[in-house]
Structure formats: C-alpha cells, structure tokens
mmCIF file of C-alpha atoms in Angstrom:
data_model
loop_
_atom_site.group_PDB
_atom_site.id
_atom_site.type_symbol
_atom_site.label_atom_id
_atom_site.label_comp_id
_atom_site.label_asym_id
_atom_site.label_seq_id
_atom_site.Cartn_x
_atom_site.Cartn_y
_atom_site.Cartn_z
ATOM 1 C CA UNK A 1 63.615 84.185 106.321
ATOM 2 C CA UNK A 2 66.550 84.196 104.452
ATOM 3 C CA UNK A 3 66.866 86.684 101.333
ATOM 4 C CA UNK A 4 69.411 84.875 98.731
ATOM 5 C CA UNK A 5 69.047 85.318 95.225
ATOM 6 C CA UNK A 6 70.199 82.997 91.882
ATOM 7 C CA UNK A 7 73.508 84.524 92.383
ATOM 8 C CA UNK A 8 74.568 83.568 95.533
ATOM 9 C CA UNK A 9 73.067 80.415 95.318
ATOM 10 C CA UNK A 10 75.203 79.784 92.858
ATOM 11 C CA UNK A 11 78.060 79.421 95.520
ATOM 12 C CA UNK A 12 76.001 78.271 98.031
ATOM 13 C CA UNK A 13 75.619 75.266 95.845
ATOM 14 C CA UNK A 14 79.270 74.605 94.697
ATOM 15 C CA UNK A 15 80.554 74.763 97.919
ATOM 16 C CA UNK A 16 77.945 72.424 99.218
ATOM 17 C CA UNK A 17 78.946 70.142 96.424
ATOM 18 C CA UNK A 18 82.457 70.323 96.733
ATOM 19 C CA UNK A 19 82.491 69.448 100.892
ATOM 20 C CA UNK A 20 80.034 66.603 99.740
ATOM 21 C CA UNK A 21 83.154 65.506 97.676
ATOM 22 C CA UNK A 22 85.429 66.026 100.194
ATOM 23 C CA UNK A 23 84.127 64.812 103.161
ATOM 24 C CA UNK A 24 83.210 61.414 100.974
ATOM 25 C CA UNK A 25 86.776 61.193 98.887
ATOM 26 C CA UNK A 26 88.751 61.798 102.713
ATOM 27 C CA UNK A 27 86.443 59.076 104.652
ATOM 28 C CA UNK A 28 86.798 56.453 101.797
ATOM 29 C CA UNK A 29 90.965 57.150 101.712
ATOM 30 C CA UNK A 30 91.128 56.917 105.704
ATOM 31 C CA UNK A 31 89.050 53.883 105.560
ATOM 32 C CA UNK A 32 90.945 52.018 102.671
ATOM 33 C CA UNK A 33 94.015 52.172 104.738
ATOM 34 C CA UNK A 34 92.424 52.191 108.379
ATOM 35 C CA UNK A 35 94.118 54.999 109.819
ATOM 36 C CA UNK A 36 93.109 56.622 112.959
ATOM 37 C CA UNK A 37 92.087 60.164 113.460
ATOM 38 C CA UNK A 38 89.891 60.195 111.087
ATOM 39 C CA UNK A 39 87.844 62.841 112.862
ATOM 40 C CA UNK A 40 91.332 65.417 112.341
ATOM 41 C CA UNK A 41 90.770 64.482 108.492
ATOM 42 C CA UNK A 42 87.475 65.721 108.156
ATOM 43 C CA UNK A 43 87.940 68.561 109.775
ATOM 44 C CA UNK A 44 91.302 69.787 107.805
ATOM 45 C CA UNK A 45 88.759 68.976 104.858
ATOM 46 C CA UNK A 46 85.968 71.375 106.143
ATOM 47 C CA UNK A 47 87.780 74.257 107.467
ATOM 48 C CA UNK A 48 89.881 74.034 103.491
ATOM 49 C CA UNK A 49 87.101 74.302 101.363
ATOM 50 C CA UNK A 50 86.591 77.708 100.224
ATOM 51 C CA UNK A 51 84.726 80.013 97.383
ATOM 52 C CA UNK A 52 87.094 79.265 94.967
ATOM 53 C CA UNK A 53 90.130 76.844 93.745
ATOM 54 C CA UNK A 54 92.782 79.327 94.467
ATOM 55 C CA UNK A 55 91.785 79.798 98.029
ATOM 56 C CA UNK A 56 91.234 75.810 98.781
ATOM 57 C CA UNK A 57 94.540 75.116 97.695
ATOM 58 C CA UNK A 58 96.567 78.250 99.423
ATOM 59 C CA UNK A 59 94.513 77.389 102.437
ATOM 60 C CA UNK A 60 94.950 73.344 102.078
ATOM 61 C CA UNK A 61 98.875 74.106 101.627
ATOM 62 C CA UNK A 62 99.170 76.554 104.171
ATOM 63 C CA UNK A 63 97.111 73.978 106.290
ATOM 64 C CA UNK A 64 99.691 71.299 105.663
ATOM 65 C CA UNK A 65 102.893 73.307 106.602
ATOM 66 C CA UNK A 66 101.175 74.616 109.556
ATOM 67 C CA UNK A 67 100.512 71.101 110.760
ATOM 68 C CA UNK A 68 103.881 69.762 110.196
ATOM 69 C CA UNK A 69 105.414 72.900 111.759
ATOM 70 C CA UNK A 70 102.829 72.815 114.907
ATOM 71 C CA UNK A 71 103.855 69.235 115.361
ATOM 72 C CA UNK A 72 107.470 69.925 115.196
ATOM 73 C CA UNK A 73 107.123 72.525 117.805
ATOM 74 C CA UNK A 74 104.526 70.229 120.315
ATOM 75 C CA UNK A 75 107.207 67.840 120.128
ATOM 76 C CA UNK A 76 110.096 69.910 120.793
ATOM 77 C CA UNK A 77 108.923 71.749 123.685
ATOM 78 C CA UNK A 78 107.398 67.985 124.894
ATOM 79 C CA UNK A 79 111.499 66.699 124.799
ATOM 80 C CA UNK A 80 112.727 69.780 126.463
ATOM 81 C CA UNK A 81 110.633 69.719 129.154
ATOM 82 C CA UNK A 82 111.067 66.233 129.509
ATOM 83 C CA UNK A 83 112.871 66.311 132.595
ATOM 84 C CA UNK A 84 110.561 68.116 135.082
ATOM 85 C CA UNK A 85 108.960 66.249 137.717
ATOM 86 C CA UNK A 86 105.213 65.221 138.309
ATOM 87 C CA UNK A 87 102.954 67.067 135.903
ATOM 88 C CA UNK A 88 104.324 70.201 135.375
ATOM 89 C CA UNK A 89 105.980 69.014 131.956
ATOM 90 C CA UNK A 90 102.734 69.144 129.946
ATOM 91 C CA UNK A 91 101.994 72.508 131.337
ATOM 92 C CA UNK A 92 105.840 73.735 130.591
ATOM 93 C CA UNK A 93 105.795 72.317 127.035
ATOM 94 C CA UNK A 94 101.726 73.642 126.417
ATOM 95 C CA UNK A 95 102.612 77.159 127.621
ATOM 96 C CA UNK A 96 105.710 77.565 125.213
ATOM 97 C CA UNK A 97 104.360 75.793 122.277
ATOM 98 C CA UNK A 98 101.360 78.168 122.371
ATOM 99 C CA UNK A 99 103.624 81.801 123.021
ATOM 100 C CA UNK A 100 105.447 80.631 120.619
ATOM 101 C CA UNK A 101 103.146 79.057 118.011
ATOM 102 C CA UNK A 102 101.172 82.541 118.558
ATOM 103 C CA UNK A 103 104.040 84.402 118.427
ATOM 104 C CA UNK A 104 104.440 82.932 114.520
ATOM 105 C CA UNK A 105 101.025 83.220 113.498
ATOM 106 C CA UNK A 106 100.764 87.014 114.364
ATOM 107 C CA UNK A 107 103.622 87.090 111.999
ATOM 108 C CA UNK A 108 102.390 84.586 109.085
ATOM 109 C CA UNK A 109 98.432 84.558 109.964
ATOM 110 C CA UNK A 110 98.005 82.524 106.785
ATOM 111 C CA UNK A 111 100.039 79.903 109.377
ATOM 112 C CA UNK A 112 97.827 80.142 111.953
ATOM 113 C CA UNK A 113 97.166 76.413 112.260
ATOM 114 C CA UNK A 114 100.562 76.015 114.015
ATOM 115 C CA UNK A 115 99.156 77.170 117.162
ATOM 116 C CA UNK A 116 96.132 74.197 117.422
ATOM 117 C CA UNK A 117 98.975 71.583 115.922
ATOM 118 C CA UNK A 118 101.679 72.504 118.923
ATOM 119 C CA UNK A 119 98.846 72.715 121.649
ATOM 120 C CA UNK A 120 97.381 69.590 120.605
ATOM 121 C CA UNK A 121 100.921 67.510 120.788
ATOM 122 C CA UNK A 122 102.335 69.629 123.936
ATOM 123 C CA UNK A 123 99.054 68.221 125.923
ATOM 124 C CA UNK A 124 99.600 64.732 125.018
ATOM 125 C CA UNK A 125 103.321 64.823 126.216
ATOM 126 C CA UNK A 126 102.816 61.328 126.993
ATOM 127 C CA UNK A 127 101.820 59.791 123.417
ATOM 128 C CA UNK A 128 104.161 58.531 121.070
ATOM 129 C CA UNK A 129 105.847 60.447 118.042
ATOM 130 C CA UNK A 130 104.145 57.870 115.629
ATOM 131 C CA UNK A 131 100.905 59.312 116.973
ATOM 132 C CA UNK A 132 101.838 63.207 116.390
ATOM 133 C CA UNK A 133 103.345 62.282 112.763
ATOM 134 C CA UNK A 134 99.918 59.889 112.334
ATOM 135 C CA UNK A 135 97.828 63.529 113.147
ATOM 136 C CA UNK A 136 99.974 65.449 110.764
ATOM 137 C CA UNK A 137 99.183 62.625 108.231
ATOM 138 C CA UNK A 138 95.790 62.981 108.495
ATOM 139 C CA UNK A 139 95.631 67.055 108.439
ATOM 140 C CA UNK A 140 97.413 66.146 105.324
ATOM 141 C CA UNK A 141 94.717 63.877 103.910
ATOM 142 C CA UNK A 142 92.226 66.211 104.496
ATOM 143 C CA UNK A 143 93.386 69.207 102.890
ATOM 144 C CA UNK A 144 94.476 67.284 100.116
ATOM 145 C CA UNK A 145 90.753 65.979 99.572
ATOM 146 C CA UNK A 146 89.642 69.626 99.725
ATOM 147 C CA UNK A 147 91.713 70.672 97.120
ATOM 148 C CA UNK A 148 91.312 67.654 95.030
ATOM 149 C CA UNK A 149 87.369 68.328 95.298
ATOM 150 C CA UNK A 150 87.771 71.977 94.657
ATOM 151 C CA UNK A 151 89.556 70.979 91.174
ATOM 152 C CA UNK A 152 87.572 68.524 90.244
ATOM 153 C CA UNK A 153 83.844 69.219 91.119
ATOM 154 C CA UNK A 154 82.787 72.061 89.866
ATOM 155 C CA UNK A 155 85.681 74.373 89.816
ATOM 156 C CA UNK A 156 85.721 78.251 89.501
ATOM 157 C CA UNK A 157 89.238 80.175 89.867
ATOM 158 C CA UNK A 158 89.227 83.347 92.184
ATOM 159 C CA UNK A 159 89.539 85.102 88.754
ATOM 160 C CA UNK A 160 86.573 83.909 87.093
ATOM 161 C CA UNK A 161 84.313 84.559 90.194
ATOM 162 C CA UNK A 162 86.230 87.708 90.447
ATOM 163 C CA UNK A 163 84.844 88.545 86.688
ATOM 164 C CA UNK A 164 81.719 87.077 87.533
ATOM 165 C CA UNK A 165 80.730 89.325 90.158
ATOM 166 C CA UNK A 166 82.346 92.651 88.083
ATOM 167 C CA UNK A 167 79.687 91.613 85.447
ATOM 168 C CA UNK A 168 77.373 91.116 88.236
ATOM 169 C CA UNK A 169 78.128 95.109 89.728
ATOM 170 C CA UNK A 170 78.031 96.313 86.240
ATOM 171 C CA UNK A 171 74.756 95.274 85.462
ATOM 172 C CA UNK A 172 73.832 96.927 88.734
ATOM 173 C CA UNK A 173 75.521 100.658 87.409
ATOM 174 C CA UNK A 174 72.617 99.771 84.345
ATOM 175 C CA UNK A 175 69.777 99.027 86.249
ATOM 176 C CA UNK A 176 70.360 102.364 88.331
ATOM 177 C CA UNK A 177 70.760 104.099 84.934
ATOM 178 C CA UNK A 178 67.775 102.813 84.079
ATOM 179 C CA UNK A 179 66.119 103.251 86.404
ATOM 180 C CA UNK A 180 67.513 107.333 87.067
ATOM 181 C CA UNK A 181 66.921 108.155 83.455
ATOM 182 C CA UNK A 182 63.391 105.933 83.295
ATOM 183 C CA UNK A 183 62.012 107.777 86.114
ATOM 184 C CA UNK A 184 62.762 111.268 84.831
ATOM 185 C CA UNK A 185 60.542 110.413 81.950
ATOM 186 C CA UNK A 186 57.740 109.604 84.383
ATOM 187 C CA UNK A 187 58.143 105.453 83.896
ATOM 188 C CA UNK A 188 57.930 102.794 86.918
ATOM 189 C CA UNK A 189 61.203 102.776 87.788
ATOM 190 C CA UNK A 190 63.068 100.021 90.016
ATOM 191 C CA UNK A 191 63.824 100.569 93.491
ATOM 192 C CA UNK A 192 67.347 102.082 93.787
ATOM 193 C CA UNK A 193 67.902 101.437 97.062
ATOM 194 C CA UNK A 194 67.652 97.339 96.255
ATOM 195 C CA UNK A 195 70.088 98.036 93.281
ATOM 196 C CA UNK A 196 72.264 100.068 95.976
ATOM 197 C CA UNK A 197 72.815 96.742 97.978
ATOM 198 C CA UNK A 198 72.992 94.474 95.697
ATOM 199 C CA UNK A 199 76.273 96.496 93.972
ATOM 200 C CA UNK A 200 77.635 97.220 97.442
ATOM 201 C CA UNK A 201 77.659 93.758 97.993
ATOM 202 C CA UNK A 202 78.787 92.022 94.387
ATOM 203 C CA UNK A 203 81.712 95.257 94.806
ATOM 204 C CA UNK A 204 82.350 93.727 98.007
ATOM 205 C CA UNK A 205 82.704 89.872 96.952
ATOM 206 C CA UNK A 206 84.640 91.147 93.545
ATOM 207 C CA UNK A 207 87.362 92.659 96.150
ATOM 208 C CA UNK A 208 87.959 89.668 98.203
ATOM 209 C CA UNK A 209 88.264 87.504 95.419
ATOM 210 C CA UNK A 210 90.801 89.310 93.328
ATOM 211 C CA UNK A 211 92.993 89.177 96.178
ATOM 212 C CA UNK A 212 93.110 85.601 95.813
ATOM 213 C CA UNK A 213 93.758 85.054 92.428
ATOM 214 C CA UNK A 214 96.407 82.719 92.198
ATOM 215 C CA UNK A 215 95.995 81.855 88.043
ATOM 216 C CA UNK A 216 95.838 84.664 85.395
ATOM 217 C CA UNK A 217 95.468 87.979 87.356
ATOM 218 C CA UNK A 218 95.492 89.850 84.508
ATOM 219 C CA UNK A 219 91.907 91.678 83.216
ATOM 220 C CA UNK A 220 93.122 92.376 79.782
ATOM 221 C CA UNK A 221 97.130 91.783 78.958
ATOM 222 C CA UNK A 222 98.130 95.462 80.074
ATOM 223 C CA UNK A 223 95.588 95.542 82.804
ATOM 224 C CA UNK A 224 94.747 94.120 86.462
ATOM 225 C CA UNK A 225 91.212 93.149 88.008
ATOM 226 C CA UNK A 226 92.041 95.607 90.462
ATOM 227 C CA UNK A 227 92.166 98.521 87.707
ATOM 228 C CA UNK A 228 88.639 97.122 86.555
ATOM 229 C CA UNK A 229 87.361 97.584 90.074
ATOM 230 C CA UNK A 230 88.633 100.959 90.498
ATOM 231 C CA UNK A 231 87.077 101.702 87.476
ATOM 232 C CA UNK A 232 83.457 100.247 88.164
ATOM 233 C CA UNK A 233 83.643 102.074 91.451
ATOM 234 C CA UNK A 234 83.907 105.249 89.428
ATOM 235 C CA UNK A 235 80.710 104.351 86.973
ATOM 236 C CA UNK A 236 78.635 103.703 89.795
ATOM 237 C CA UNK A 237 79.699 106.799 91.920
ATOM 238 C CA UNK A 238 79.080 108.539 88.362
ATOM 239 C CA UNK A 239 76.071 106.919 88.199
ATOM 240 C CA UNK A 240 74.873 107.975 91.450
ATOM 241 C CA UNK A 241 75.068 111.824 90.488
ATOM 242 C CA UNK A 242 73.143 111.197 87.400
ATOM 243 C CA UNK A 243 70.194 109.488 89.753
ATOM 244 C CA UNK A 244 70.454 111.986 92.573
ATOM 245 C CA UNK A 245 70.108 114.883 89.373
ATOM 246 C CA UNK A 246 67.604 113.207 87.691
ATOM 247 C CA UNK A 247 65.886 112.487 91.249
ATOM 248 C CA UNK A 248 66.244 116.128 92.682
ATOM 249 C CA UNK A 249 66.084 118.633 90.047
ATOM 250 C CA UNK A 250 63.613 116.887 88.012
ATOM 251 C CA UNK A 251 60.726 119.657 89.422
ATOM 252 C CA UNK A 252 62.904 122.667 88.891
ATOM 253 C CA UNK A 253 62.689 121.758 84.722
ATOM 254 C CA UNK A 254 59.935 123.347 82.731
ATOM 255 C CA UNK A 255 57.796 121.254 79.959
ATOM 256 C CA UNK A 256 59.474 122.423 77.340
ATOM 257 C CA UNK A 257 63.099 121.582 79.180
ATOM 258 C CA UNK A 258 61.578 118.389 79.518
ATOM 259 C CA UNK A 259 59.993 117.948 76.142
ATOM 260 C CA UNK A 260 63.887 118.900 74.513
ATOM 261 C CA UNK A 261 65.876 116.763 76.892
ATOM 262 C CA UNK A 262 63.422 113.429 77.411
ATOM 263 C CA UNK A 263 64.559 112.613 73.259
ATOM 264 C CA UNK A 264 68.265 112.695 74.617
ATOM 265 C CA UNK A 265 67.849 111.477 78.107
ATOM 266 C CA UNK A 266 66.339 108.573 76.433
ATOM 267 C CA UNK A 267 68.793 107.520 73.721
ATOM 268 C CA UNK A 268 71.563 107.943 76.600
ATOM 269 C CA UNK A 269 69.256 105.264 78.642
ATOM 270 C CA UNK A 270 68.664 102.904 75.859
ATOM 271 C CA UNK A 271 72.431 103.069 74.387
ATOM 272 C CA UNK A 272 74.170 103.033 78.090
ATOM 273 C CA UNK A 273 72.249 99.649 78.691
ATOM 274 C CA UNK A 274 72.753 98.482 75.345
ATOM 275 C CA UNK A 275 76.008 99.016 75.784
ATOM 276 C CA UNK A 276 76.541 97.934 79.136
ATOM 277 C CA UNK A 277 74.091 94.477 78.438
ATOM 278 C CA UNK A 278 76.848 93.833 75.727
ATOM 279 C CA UNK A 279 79.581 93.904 77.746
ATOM 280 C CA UNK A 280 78.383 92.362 80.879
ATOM 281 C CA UNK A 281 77.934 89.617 78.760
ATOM 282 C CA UNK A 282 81.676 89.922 77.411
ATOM 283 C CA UNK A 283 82.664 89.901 81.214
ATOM 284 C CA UNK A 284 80.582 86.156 81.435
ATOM 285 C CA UNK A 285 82.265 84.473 78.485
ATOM 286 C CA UNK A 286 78.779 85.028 76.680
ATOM 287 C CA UNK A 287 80.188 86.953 73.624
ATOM 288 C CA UNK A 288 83.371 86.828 71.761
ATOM 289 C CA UNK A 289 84.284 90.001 71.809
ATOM 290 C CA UNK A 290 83.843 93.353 74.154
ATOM 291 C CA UNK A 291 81.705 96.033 72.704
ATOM 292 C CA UNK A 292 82.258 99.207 71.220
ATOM 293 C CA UNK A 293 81.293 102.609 72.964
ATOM 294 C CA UNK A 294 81.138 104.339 69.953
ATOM 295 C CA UNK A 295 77.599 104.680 69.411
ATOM 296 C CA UNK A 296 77.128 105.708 73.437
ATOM 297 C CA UNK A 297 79.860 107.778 73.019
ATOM 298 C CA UNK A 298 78.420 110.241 70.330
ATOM 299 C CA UNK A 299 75.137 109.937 72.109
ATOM 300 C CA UNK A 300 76.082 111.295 75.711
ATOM 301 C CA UNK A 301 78.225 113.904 73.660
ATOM 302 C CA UNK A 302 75.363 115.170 71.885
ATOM 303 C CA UNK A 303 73.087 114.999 75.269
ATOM 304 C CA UNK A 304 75.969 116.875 76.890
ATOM 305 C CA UNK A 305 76.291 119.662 73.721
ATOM 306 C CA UNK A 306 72.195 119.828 73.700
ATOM 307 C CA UNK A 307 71.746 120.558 77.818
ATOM 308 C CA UNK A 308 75.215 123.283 77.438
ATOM 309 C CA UNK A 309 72.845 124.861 74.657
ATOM 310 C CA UNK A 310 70.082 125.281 77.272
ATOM 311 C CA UNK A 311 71.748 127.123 79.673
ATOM 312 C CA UNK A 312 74.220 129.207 78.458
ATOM 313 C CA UNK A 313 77.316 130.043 80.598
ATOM 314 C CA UNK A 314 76.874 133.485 81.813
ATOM 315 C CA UNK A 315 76.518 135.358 84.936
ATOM 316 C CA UNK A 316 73.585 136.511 84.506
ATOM 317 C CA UNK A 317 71.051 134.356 85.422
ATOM 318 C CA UNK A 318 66.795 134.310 85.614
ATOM 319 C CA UNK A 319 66.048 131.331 86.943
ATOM 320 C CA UNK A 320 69.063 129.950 89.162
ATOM 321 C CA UNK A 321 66.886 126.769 89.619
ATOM 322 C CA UNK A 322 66.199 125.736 86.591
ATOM 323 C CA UNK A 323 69.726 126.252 85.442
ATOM 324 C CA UNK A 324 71.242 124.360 88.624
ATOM 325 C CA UNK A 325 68.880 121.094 87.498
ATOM 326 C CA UNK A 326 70.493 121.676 83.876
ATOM 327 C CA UNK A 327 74.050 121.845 85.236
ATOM 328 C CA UNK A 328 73.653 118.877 87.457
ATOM 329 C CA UNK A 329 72.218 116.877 84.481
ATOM 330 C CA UNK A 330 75.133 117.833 82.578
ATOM 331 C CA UNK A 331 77.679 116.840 85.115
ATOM 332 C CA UNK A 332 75.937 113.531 85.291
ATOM 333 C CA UNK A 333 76.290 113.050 81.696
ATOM 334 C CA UNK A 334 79.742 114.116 81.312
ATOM 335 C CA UNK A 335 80.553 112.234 84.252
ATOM 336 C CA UNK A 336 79.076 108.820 82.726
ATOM 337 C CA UNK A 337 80.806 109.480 79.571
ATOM 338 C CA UNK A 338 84.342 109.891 80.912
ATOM 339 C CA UNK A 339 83.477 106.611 83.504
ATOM 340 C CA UNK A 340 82.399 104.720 80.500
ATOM 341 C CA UNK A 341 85.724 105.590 78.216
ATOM 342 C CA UNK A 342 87.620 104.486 81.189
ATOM 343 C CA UNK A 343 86.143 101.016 81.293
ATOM 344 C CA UNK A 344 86.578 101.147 77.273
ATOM 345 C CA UNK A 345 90.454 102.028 77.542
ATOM 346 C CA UNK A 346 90.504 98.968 79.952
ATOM 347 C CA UNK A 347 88.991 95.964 77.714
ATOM 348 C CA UNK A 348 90.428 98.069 75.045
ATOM 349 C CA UNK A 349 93.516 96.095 74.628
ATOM 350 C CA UNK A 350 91.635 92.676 75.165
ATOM 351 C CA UNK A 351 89.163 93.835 71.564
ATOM 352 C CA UNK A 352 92.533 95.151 70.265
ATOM 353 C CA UNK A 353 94.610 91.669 70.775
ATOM 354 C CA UNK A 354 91.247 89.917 69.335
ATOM 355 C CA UNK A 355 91.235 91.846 66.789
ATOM 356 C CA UNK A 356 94.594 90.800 65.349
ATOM 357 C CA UNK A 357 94.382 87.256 65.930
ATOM 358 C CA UNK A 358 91.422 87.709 63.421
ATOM 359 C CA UNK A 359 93.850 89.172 61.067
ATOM 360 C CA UNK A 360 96.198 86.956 61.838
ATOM 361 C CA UNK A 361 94.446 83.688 60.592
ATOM 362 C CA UNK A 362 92.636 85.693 57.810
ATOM 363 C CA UNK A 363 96.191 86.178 56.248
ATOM 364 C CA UNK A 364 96.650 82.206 56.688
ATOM 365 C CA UNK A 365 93.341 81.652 55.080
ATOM 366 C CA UNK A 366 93.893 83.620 51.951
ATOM 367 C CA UNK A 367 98.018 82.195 52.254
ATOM 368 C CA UNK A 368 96.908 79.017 52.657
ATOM 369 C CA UNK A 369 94.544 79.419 49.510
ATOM 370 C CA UNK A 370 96.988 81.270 47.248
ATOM 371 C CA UNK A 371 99.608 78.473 47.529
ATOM 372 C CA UNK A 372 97.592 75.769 46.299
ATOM 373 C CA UNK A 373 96.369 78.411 43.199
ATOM 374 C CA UNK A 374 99.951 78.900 42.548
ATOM 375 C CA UNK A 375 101.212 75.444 42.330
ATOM 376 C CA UNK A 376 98.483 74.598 39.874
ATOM 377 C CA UNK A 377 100.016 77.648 37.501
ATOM 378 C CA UNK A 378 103.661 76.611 37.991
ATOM 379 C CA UNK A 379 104.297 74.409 34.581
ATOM 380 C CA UNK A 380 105.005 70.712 35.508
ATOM 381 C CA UNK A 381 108.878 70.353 35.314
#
C-alpha cells in the first residue's frame, strides 16, 4: 500500500521520535506550571517540527515573532475599534487585523502565523490582555519544545541530510551505470526506470534541504552544496546518454565491435562504481578521505582513444549505423569522464586540505621526536 524504502524511513522515524519528545517535554512544562491553553502549545509544537534542526528552529523562531506580532495587531485593532456600538467592533477589529496581517505575510511568508495570531485576538475583543499575552506564552512554549526536541533527540542538520541524500543520488548515477554498461554485455541488468525515480526524488529532497542550511553551508571550503548538486545533475544527465547509447545502438555493433569494446566497457563499469562506491561513502562520513579518479580517469580515456580508433573520422562512410552506435558510445564516455572530473575538482579541495593536516602533524611527530634526541646529545652544563 505504501512503497517506502530504508531511506525514507529513516526520517519517517526521527520525526516521529522527535514530536514524541515534543508533544511529551511541552505537556509536562504546561502542566508543572498549570497554564491554560495548553491545546495552542501542542499545536505550535506540531506544526514546528520539521526534517531537520535548521528548519525546526527557523520555523519555531519565526513561529514565536509571528505570535507576538499577531497578538500585537489583534489587540490594536480590538482598542481602536473600541468605541463602536453593539457588535460591530469584533467584526471592525477581525476584518483589519486579517487585511492587514495578510497584507504582511504576502510580504514575509516565513511570518505567516501573524494572520491566525491577530484573527484569533480580534474575535475575542472581549477577553482580557492577560489572556492574549497567556496565548502568545504558550505558542512560545511550544515551539520552544520543538526545537529543544529537534536538538536533542536525534538531530540531523539540513546539511548533513543535504549530504545524505547527494550520496543517496550518487549511488543512483552508479546503479544506472551499471546497469547501462551491464546490459550491453548481455547481464541482468536493474530496472532503470526504478533507479530513474528514486534519483529524481533523493535530487529533489537534496534541493529543499540545502536551502535550509542554517550551519556549515559549505561542501568543501571553496565550494557550496549547491555547486555539488549542479554537478550530480550533470553525471546523471551524462549518465543517461551513456544508457540510452548502450540501450539503442547496442544492435547496430557487430561481434567483433562487441568482442573489442566489452574489455573496455567493462573496466569503465567496474572502475566508475568503484569509484563512485568510494566516494558515496566519503559523502556518509564512512571513509576519511574522498577518492581519487585517477585510475577511472585513465580508464574512460583509454575506452574513449580505443572506440575513436574504430571509427575513424572521415566522410566517407560504409556503414553509417554502425559508426553512429560508436559515436554515441563515445560521447557517453567522454561525457562521464568530464562529469566525473567535475565532481573531482569539487571534493578536490576537501582531499587537498586533508591532505596537509596529515603533513602538518607528521612534521610535529618527527619535531616532537627530534627534540627529545637532541637534548639527550646536548652535554650536561
């Protein structure tokens, strides 16, 4: 019935988790000091938890202004209408606090809380101020307890479910790979259009999240997550043309095209998701460092050198087909080779700044151990 895999129920679960949290932490804190509207508490609580820390808390503070500035408004428009007869003060007071509550949310929709805070107050014209302020008070609570939960029980950052779900669509631009390059050599390949939605929709969470990122935005020091999108984006569509050559022009190759380029094909396949495995697991804190391309990199050049060889660049051709299928192989290789650099010149700088923090405490190891060598040398005075 419903079709969710380890990955999302990954969030499915924190989230549960965290509202548990919430909803217990804000009912226990209402109750300790018996204040009313405790119903306005557990709703500020609900409607603040989100899929990560940095959203809770932008929501939970936007929340809390909104409140305070919706309640400021109710009661305004509730004093200046003060003085009409009968009933038409509520309706006075509810119609302007809502133009203009509106009015301010179309402007800051992050605010848009103002506009339930101001009707609320306007159509109880008749309550007290202590009650209004007691609301606000408990909006407060609420999205206080939501962020409070979101820090404490199991907390992920926009930025690290941001990189989570980038390692999650790169490991999608292997399995088509894989599964392109497999089925050319005649293996049971996996269904492409299942990869296909799955990276359409990790692409798709990996977008909304970076625009919340809050802490460390960065994807390397001279790099943003939304360069490392752009990037992916361009493997997969790279990707793509390799399947849809290896998928369409795989009958116009003869056996002995086939018997020369399988060898290649293959080492491309096995290094691309070697290569890709190695730093998908980079991207999920699994490995210390990111990987070189290097070895990849002289294999799709040499696939790319052996299928030029093939069909030589001339006019004159003798069997258009067959050289089309080579062509478009070609472009799919080139293509993947450039789209992989890319990615490398991104997490370059991350492997770079590793790199020299290595050397960095290497030359304190061997300082540190030539000092105490050269004391023991130095003659006692």
């Amino acid at each position: 019935m419903f079709d969710v895999d380890k990955k999302q129920l990954r969030d499915l679960s924190r989230v549960g988790l965290q509202t548990a949290a919430a909803v217990t932490l804000v009912y226990f804190v209402m109750r300790w000091y018996a204040l009313d509207h405790l119903s306005w508490a557990i709703i500020s609580a609900l409607f603040s938890i989100q899929l990560s820390s940095d959203s809770t808390l932008s929501v939970a503070v936007y929340r809390v202004v909104a409140a305070l500035i919706g309640t400021a408004l109710g009661l305004a428009t509730v004093l200046l209408f003060a003085w009409l007869p009968g009933s038409w003060p509520v309706l006075a007071a509810l119609v302007t606090a809502c133009v203009v509550a509106n009015l301010m949310s179309s402007q800051w929709p992050s605010l848009n809380y103002i506009a339930v805070a101001a009707a609320i107050v306007a159509l109880n014209a008749d309550a007290e101020v202590m009650k209004a302020l007691e609301r606000a008070l408990a909006i407060l609570i609420g999205s206080v307890g939501a962020a409070v939960a979101s820090f404490v029980v199991w907390p992920e950052t926009a930025r690290a479910r941001g990189m989570r779900n980038i390692a999650y669509a790169l490991d999608d631009c292997r399995r088509l790979i894989e599964a392109s390059l497999g089925g050319l050599s005649g293996e049971d390949a996996e269904d492409t259009r299942r990869i296909d939605q799955d990276f359409s929709r990790h692409i798709q969470t990996a977008r909304e999240v970076v625009g919340d990122a809050r802490f460390k935005k960065k994807l390397t020091s001279s790099h943003s997550l939304g360069d490392g999108l752009i990037a992916i984006e361009r493997l997969w569509h790279g990707s793509v043309a390799l399947d849809r050559a290896a998928e369409e022009r795989r009958s116009a190759l003869s056996e002995a095209d086939m018997a020369s380029a399988e060898p290649l094909l293959d080492g491309v396949r096995r290094n691309t998701a070697e290569y890709l495995r190695d730093l998908v697991a980079y991207m999920e804190g699994r490995a210390g460092a990111p990987p070189r391309m290097d070895a990849v990199g002289d294999c799709l050049r040499e696939t790319e050198d052996a299928l030029r060889r093939a069909v030589p660049e001339t006019t004159l051709t003798q069997d258009p087909e067959r050289e089309r299928a080579v062509a478009a192989l070609r472009f799919g290789v080139d293509e993947l080779r450039q789209n992989l650099r890319e990615i490398d010149d991104l997490i370059g700088p991350g492997r770079e700044e590793l790199e020299r923090r290595m050397d960095r405490g290497m030359s304190r190891m061997r300082d540190d151990g030539e000092r105490p060598a050269a004391a023991e040398r130095e003659p006692a005075q």
